[in-house]
mmCIF file of C-alpha atoms in Angstrom:
data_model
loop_
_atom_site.group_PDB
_atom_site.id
_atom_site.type_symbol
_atom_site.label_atom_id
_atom_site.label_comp_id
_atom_site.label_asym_id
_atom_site.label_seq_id
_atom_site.Cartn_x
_atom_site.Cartn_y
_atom_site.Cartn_z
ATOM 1 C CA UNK A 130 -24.972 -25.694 1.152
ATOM 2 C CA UNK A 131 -24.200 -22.337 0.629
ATOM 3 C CA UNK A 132 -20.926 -22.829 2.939
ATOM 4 C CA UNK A 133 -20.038 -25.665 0.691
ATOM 5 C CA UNK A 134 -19.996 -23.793 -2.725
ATOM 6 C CA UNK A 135 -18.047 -20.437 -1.282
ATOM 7 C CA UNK A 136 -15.242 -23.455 -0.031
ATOM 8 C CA UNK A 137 -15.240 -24.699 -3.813
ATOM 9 C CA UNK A 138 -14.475 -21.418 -5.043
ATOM 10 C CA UNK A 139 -12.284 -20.770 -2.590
ATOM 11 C CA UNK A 140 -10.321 -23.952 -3.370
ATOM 12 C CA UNK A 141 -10.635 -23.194 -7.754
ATOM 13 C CA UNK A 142 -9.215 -19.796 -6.656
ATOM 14 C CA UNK A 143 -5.965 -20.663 -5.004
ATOM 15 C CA UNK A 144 -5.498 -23.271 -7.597
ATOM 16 C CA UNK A 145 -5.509 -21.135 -10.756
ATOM 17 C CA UNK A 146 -8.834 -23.273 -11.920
ATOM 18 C CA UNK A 147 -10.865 -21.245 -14.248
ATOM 19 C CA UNK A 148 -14.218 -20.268 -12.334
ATOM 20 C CA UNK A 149 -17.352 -18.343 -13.644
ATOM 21 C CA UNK A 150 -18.751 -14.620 -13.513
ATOM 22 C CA UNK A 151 -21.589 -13.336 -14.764
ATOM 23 C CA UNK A 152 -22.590 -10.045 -16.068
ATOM 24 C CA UNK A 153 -25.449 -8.812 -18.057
ATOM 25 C CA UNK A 154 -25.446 -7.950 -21.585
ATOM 26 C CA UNK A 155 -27.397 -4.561 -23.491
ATOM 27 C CA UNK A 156 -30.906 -6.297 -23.115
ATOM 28 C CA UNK A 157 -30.254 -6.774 -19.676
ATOM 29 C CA UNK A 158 -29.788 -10.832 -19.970
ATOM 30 C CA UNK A 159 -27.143 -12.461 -18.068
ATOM 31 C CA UNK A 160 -24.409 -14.259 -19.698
ATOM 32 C CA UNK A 161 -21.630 -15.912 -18.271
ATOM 33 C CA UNK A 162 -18.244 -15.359 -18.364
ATOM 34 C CA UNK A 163 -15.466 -17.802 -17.856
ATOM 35 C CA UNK A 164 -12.308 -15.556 -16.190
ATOM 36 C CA UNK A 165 -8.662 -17.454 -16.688
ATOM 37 C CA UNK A 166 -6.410 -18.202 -13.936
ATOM 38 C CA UNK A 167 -4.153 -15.501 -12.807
ATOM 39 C CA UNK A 168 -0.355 -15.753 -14.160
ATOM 40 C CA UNK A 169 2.864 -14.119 -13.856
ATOM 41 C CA UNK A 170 3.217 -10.846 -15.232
ATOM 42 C CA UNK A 171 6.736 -12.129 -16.208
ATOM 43 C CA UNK A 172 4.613 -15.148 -18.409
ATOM 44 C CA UNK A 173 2.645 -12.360 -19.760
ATOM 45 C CA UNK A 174 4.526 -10.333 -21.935
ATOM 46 C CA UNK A 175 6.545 -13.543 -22.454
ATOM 47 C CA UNK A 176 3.433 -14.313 -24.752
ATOM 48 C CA UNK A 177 3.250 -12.979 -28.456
ATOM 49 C CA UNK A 178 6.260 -11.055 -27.518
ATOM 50 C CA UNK A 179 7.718 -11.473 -31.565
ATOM 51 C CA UNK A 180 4.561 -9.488 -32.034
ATOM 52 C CA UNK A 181 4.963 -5.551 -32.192
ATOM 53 C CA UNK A 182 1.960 -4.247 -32.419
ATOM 54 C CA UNK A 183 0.897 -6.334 -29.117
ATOM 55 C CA UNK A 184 4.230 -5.438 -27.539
ATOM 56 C CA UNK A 185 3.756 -1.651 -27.874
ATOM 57 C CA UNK A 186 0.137 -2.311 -26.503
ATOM 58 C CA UNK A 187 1.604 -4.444 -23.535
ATOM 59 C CA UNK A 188 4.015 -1.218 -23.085
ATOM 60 C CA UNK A 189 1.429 1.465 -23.020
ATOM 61 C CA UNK A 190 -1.068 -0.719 -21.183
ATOM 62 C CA UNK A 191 1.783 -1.215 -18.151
ATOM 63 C CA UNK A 192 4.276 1.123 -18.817
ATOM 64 C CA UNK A 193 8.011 0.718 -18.394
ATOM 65 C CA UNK A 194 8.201 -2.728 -16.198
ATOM 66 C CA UNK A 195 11.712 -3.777 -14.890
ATOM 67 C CA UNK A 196 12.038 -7.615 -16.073
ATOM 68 C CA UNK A 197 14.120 -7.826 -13.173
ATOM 69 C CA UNK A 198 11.931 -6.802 -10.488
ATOM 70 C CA UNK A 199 9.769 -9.957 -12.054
ATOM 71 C CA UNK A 200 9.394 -13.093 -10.391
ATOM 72 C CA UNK A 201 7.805 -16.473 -10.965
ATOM 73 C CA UNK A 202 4.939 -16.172 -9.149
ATOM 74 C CA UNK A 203 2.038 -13.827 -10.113
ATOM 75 C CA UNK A 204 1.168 -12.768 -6.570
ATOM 76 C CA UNK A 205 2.589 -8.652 -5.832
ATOM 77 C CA UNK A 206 4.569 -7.561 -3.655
ATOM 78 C CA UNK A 207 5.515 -4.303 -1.838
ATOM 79 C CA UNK A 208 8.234 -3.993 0.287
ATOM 80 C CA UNK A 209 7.417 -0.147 2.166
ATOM 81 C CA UNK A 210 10.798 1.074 2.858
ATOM 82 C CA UNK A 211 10.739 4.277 4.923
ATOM 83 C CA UNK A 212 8.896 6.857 6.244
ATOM 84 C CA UNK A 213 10.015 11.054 5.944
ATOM 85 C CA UNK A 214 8.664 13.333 8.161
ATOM 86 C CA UNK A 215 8.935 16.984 6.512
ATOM 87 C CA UNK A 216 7.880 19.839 8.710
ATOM 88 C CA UNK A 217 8.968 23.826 7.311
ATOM 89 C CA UNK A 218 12.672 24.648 9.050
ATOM 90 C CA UNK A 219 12.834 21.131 10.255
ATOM 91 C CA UNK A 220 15.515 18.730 8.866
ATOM 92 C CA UNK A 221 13.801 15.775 7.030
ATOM 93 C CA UNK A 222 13.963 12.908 9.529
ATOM 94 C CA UNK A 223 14.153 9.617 7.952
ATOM 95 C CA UNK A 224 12.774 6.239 9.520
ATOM 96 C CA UNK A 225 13.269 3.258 8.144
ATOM 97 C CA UNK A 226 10.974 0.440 8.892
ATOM 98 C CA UNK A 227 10.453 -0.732 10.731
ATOM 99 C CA UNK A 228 10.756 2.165 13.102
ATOM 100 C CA UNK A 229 13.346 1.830 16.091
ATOM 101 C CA UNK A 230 11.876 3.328 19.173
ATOM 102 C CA UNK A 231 14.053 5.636 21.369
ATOM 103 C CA UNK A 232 14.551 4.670 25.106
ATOM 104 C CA UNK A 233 11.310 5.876 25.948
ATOM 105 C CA UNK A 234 9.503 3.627 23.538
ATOM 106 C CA UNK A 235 8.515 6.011 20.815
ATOM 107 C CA UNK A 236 9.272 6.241 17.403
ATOM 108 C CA UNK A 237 9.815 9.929 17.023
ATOM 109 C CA UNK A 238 8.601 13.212 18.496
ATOM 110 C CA UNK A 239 6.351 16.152 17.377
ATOM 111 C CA UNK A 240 5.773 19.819 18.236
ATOM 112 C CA UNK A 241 2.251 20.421 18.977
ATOM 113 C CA UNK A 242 0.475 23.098 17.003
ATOM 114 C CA UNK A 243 3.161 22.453 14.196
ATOM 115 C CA UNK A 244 2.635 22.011 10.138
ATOM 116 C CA UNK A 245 3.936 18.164 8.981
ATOM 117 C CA UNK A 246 3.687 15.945 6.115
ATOM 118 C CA UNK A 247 4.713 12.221 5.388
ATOM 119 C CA UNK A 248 6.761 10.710 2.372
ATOM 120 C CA UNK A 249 7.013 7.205 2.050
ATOM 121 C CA UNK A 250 9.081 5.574 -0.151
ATOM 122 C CA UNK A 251 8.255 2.000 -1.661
ATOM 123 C CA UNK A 252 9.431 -1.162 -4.074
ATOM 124 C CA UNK A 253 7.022 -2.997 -6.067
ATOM 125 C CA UNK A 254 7.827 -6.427 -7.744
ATOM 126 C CA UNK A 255 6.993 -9.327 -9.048
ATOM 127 C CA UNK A 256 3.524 -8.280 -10.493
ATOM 128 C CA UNK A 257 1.570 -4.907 -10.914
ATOM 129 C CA UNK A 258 -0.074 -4.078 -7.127
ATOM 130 C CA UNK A 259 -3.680 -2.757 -8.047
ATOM 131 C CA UNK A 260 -5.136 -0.086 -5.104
ATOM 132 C CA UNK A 261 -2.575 0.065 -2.470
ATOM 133 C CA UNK A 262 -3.835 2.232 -0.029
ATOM 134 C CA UNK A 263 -2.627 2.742 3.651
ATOM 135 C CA UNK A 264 -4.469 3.539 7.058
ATOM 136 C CA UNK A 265 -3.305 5.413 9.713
ATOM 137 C CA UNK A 266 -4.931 4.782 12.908
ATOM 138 C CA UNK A 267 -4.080 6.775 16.185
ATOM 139 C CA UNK A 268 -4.839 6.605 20.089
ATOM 140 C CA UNK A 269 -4.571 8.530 22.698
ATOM 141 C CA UNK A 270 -5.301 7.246 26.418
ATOM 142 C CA UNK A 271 -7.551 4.507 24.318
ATOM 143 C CA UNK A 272 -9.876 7.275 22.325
ATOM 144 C CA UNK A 273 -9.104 7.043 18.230
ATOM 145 C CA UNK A 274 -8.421 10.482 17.469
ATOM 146 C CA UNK A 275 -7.480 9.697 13.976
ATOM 147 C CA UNK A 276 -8.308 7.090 11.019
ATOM 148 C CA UNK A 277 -6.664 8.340 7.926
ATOM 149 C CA UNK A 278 -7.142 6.598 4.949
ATOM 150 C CA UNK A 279 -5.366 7.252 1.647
ATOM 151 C CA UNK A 280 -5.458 5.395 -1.689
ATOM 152 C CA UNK A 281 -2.352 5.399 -3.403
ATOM 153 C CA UNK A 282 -2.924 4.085 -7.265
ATOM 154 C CA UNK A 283 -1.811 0.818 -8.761
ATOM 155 C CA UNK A 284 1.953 0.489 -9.594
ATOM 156 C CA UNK A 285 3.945 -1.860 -11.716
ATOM 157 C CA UNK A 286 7.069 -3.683 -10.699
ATOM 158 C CA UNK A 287 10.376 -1.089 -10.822
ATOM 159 C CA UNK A 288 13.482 -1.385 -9.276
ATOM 160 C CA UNK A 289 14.031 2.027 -8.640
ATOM 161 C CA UNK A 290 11.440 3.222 -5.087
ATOM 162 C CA UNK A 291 7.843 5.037 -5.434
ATOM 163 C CA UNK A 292 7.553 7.768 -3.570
ATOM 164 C CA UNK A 293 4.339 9.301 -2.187
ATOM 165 C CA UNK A 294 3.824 12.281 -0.420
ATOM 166 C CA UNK A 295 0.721 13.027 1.757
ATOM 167 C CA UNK A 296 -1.054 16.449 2.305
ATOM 168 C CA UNK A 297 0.480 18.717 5.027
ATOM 169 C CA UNK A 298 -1.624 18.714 8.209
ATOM 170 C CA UNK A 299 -0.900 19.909 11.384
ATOM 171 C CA UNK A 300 -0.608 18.708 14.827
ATOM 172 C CA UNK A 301 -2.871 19.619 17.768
ATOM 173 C CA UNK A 302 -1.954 22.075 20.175
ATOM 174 C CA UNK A 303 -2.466 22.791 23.737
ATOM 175 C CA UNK A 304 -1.148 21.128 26.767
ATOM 176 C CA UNK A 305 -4.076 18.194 26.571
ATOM 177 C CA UNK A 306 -2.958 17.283 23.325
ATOM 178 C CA UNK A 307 0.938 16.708 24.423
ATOM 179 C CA UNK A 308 1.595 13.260 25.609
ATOM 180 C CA UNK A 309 1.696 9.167 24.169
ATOM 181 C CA UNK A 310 0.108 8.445 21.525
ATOM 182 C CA UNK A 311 0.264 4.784 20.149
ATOM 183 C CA UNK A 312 -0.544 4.356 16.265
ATOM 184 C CA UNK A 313 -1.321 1.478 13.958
ATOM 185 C CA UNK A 314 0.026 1.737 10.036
ATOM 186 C CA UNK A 315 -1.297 -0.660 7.498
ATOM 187 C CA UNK A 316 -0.360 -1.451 3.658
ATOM 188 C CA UNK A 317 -2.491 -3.540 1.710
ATOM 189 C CA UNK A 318 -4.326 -3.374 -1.888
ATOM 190 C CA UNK A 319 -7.646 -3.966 -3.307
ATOM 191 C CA UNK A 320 -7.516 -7.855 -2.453
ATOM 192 C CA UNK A 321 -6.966 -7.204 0.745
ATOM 193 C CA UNK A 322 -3.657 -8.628 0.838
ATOM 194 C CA UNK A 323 -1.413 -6.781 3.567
ATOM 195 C CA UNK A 324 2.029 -5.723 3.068
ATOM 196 C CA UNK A 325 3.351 -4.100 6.077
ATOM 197 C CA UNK A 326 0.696 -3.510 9.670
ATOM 198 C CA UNK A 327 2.981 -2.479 12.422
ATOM 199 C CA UNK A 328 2.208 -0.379 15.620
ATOM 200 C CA UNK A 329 4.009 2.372 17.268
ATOM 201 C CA UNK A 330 4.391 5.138 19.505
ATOM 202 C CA UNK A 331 4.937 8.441 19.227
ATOM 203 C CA UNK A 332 4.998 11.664 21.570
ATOM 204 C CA UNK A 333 3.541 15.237 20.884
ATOM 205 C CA UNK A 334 5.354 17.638 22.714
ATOM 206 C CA UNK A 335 6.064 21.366 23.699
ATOM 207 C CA UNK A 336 9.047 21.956 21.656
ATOM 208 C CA UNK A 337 10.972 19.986 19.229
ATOM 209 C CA UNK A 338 13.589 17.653 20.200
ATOM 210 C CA UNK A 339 17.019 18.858 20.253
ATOM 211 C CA UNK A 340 18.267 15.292 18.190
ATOM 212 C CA UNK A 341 15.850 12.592 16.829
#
């Protein structure tokens, strides 16, 4: 039965029907509350737009939206465009994704016991993206040695990229920590829908490469 009911919702939900929540009032009593079907931000501030007090509202409320990053549908999306990798008297090396591995199969190359930092640059359209966050996942010989997770905010759509910068950590050092390491880099926001998962490799090593 139960199975039965979460399939209804499911159905009302990708249908844009109007379905139920509840929530308690001040006396603690439960009241329910009917939430509409999700639209097109574009449809949005289509509506009472001759309005001004409701259209400086919409504009504080969202901020500066690009009309022409909007589209028809009211689902987000994020298109993650590249990834920096800034280390101190290092040039910047740029990868766009996704990332084109070298002839040994990796993606790029670090020093060991060296400060680093990634900056990823991003487009958002169609709809404002609520909690994008990212996950950084990485092997070596089949061990996790990492799980990074990092929220990111909710963005509206733009045409011009978001960029984010992450704190500066630093590799580990030592001749057991040189070698492969393979890596798995996921987009998504708070519905859980996924923008960009893609795996790689990458290689910690003695000294920098001469070229990348």
């Amino acid at each position: 039965m139960d199975d039965k009911k979460e399939n209804e919702n499911e159905k009302e939900k990708h249908e844009g029907i109007d379905h139920e929540d509840e929530e308690e009032d001040e006396e603690g009593n439960k009241r329910t509350v009917v939430l509409g079907p999700q639209v097109p931000l574009k449809e949005q501030l289509e509506l009472d737009k001759d309005d001004e007090s409701l259209r400086r509202w919409k504009e504080q409320l969202l901020g500066q939206v690009d009309t022409e990053q909007l589209g028809e549908t009211a689902e987000p999306e994020v298109k993650v465009l590249d990834l920096t990798i800034l280390s101190p008297g290092q040039p910047d090396l740029v990868l766009p994704i996704p990332f084109q591995a070298d002839e040994k199969g990796y993606a790029f190359a670090l020093k060991d016991g060296s400060p680093y930092s990634f900056r990823f640059s991003f487009i958002v359209s169609n709809n404002i993206v609520s909690g994008l966050k990212y996950t950084n996942t990485v092997w070596k010989t089949g061990v996790r040695v990492e799980n990074q997770k990092m929220m990111l905010g909710t963005f509206s759509p733009q045409q011009e990229p978001y960029i984010y910068e992450g704190e500066e950590e630093t590799t580990p050092a030592g001749i057991f920590a040189r070698g492969s390491y393979s890596a798995k880099l996921k987009f998504f926001d708070d519905d859980g829908k996924c923008y960009l998962e893609m795996s790689y490799y990458f290689e910690i090593r003695k000294e920098w490469p001469s070229t990348q």
